[in-house]
C-alpha positions as protocol buffer text, in pm:
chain_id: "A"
residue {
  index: 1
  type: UNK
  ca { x: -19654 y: 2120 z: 6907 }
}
residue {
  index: 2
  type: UNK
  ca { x: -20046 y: 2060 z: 6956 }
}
residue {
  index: 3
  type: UNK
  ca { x: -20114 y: 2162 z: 6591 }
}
residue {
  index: 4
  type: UNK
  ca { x: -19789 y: 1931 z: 6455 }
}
residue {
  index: 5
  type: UNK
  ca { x: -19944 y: 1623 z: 6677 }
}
residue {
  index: 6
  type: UNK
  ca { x: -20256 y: 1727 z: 6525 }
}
residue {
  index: 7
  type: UNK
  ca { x: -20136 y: 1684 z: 6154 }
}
residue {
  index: 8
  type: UNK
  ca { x: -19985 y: 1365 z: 6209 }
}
residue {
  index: 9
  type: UNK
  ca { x: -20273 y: 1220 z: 6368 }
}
residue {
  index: 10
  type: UNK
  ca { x: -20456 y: 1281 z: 6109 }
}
residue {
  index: 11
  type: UNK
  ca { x: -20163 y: 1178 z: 5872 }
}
residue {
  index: 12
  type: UNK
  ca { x: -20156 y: 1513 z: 5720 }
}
residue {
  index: 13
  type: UNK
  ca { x: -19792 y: 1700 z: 5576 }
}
residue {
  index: 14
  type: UNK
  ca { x: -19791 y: 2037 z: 5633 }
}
residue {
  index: 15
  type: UNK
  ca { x: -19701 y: 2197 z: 5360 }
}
residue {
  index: 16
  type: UNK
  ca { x: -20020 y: 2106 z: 5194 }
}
residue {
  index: 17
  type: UNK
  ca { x: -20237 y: 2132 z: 5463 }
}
residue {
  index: 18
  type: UNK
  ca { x: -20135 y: 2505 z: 5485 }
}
residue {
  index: 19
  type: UNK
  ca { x: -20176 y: 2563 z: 5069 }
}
residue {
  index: 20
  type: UNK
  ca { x: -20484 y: 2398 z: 5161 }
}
residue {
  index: 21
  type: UNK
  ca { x: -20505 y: 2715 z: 5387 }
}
residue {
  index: 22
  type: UNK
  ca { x: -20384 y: 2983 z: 5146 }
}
residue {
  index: 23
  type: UNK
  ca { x: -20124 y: 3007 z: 5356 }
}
residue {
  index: 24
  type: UNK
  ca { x: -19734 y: 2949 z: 5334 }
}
residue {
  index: 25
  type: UNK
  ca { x: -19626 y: 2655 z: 5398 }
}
residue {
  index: 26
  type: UNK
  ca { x: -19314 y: 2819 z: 5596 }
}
residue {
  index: 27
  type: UNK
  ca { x: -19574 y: 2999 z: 5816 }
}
residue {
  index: 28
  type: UNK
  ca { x: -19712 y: 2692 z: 5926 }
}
residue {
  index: 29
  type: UNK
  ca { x: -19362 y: 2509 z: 5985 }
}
residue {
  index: 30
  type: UNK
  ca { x: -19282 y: 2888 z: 6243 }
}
residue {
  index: 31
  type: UNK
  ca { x: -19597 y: 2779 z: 6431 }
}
residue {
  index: 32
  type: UNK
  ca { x: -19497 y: 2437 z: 6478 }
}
residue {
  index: 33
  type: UNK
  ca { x: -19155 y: 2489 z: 6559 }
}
residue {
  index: 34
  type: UNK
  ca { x: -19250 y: 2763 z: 6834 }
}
residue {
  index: 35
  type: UNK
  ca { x: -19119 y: 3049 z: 6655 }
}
residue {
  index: 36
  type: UNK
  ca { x: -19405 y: 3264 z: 6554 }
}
residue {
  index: 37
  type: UNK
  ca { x: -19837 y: 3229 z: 6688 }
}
residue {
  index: 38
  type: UNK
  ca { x: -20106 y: 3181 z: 6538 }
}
residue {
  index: 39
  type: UNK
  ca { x: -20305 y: 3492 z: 6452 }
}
residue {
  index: 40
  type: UNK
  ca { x: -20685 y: 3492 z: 6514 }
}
residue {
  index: 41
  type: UNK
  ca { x: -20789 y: 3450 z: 6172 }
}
residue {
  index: 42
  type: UNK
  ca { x: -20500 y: 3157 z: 6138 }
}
residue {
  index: 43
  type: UNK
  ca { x: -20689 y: 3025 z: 6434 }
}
residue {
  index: 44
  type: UNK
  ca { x: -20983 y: 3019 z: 6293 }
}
residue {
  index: 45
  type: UNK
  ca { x: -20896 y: 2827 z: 5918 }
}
residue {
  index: 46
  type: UNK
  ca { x: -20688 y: 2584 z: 6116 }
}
residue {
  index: 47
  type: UNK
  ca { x: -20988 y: 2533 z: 6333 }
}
residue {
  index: 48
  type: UNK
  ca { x: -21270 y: 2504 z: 6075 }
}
residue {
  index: 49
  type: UNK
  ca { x: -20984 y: 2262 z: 5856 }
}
residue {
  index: 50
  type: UNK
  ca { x: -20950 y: 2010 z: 6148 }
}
residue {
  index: 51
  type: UNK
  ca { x: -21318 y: 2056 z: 6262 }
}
residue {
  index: 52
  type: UNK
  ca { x: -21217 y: 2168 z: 6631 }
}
residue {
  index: 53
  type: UNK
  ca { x: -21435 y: 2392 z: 6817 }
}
residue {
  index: 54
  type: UNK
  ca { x: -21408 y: 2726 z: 6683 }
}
residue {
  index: 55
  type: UNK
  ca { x: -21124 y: 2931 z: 6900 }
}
residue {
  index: 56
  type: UNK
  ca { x: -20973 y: 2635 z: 7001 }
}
residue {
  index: 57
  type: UNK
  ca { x: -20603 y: 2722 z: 6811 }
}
residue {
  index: 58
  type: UNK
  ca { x: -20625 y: 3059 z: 6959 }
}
residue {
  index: 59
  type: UNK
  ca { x: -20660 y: 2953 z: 7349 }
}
residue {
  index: 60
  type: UNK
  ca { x: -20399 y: 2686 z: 7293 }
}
residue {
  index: 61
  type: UNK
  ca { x: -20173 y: 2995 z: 7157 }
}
residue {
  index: 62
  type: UNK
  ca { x: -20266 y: 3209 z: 7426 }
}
residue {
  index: 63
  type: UNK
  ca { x: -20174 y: 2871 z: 7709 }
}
residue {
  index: 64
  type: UNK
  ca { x: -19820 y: 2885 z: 7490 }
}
residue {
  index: 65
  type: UNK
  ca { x: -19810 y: 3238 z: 7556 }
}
residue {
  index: 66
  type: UNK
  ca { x: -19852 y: 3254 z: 7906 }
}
residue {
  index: 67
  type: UNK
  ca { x: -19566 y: 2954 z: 7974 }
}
residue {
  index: 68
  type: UNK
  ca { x: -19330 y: 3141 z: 7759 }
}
residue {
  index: 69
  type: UNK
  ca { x: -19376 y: 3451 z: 8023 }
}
residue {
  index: 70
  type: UNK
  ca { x: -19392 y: 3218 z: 8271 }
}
residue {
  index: 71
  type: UNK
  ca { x: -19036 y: 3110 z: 8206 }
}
residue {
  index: 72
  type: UNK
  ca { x: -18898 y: 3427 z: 8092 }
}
residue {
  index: 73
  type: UNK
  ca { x: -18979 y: 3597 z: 8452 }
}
residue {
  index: 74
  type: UNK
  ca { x: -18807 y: 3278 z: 8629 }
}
residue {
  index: 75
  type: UNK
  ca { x: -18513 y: 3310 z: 8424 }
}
residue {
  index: 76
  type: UNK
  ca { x: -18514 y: 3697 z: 8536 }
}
residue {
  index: 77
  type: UNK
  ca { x: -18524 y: 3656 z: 8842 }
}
residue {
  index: 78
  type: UNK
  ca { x: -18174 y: 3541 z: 8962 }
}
residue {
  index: 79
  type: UNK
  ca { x: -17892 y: 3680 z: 9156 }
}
residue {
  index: 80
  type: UNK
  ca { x: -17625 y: 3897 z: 9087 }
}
residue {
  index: 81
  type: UNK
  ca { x: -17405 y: 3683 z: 8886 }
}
residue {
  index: 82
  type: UNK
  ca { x: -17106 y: 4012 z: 8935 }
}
residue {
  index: 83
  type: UNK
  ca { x: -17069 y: 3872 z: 9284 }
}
residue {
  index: 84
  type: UNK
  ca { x: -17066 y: 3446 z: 9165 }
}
residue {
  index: 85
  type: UNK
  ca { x: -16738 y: 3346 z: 9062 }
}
residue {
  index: 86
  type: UNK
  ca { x: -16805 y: 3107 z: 8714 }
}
residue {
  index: 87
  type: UNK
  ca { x: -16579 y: 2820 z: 8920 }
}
residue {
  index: 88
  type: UNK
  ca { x: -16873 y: 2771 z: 9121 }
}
residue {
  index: 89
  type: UNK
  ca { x: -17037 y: 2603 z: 8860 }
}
residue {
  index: 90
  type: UNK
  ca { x: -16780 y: 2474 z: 8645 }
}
residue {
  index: 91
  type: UNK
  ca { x: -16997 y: 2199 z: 8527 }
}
residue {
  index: 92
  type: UNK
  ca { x: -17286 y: 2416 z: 8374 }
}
residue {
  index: 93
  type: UNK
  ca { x: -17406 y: 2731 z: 8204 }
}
residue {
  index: 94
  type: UNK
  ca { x: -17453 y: 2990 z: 8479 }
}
residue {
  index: 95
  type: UNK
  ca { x: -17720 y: 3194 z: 8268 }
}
residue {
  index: 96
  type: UNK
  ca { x: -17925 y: 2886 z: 8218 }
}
residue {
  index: 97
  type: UNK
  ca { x: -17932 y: 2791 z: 8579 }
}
residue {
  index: 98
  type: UNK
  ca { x: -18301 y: 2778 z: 8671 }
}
residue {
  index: 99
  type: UNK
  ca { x: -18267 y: 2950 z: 9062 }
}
residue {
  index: 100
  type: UNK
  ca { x: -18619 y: 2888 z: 9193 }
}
residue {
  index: 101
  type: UNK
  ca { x: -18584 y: 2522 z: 9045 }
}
residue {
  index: 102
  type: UNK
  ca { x: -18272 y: 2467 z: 9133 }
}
residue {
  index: 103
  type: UNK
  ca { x: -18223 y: 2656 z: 9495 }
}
residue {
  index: 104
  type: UNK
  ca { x: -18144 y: 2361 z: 9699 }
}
residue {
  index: 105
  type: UNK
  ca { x: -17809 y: 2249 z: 9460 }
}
residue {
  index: 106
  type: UNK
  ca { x: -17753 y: 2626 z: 9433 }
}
residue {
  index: 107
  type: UNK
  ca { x: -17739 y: 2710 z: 9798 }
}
residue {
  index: 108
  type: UNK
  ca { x: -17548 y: 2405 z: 9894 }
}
residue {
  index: 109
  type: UNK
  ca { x: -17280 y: 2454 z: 9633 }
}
residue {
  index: 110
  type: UNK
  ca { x: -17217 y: 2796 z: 9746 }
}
residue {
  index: 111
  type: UNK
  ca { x: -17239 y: 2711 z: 10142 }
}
residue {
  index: 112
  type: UNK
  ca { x: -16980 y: 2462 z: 10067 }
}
residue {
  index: 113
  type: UNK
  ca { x: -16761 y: 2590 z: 9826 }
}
residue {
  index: 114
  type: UNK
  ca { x: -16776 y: 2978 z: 9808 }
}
residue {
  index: 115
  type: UNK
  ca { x: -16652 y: 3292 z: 9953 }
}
residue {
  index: 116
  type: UNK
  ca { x: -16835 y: 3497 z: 10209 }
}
residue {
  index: 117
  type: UNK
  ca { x: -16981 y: 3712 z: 9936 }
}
residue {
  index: 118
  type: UNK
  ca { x: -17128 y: 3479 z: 9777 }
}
residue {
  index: 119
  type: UNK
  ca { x: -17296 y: 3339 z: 10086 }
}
residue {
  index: 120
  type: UNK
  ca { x: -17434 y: 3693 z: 10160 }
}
residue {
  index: 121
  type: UNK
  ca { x: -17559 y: 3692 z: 9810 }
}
residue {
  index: 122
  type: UNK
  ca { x: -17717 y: 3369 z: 9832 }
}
residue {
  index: 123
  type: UNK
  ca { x: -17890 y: 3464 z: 10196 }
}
residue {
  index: 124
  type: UNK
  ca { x: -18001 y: 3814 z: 10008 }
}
residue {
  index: 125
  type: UNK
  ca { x: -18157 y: 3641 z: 9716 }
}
residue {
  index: 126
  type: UNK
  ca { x: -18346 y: 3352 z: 9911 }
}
residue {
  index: 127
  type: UNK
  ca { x: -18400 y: 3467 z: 10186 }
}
residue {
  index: 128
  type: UNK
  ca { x: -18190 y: 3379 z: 10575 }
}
residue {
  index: 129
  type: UNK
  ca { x: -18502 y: 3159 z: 10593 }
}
residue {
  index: 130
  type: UNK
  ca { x: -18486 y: 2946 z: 10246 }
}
residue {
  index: 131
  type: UNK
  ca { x: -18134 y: 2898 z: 10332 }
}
residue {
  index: 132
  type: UNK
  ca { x: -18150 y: 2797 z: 10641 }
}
residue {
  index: 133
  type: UNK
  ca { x: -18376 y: 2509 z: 10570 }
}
residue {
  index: 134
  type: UNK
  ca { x: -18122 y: 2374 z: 10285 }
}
residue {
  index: 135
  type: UNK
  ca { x: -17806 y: 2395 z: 10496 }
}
């Protein structure tokens, strides 16, 4: 997104801008879109083409990088969704529920409206103490 912002600052398309790298223009639009990094030696054309200091594309990949894990080991960390009924949370996706983000709606909704196992779940996954202090 830094490198797309970038190119349109500087009121440059991509497509040539990355001929302009030897590079394929489809490689470039990956990058932008989030799909695929930038490689070191990427890192270092893009850098030299905008005149950025040299590395620059590469620690801003490596920034991306580190969110992306970030994120992936907050989305792991959830409870056992065997023991949720769905019905709890009619009105969303279960698997995208964010549960560190989202603990206080989470807790509430199953003090109020769940079964005894699911309160037990809830109190293992938080903590007796996190709960508490939401109920």
């Amino acid at each position: 997104m830094v490198l797309e912002r970038e190119l349109k600052k500087r009121k440059l398309k991509k497509a040539p801008f990355a001929l302009s790298l030897k590079e394929y223009p489809q490689t470039l639009n990956e990058i932008t879109k989030g799909r695929r990094g930038i490689t070191p030696a990427l890192s270092l054309k893009i850098d030299r083409a905008l005149e950025l200091e040299e590395g620059t594309m590469l620690v801003l990949q490596a920034y991306y990088e580190i969110e992306k894990e970030k994120l992936k080991l907050e989305n792991e960390a959830r409870p056992n969704l065997s023991l949720l009924r769905s019905a709890l949370f009619w009105d969303t996706d279960i698997e995208k529920i964010n549960w560190s983000k989202q603990f206080r709606a989470v807790i509430k909704r199953v003090f109020e409206r769940g079964n005894e196992d699911e309160k037990n779940e809830m109190i293992r996954f938080y903590g007796i103490e996190k709960v508490e202090e939401v109920i």
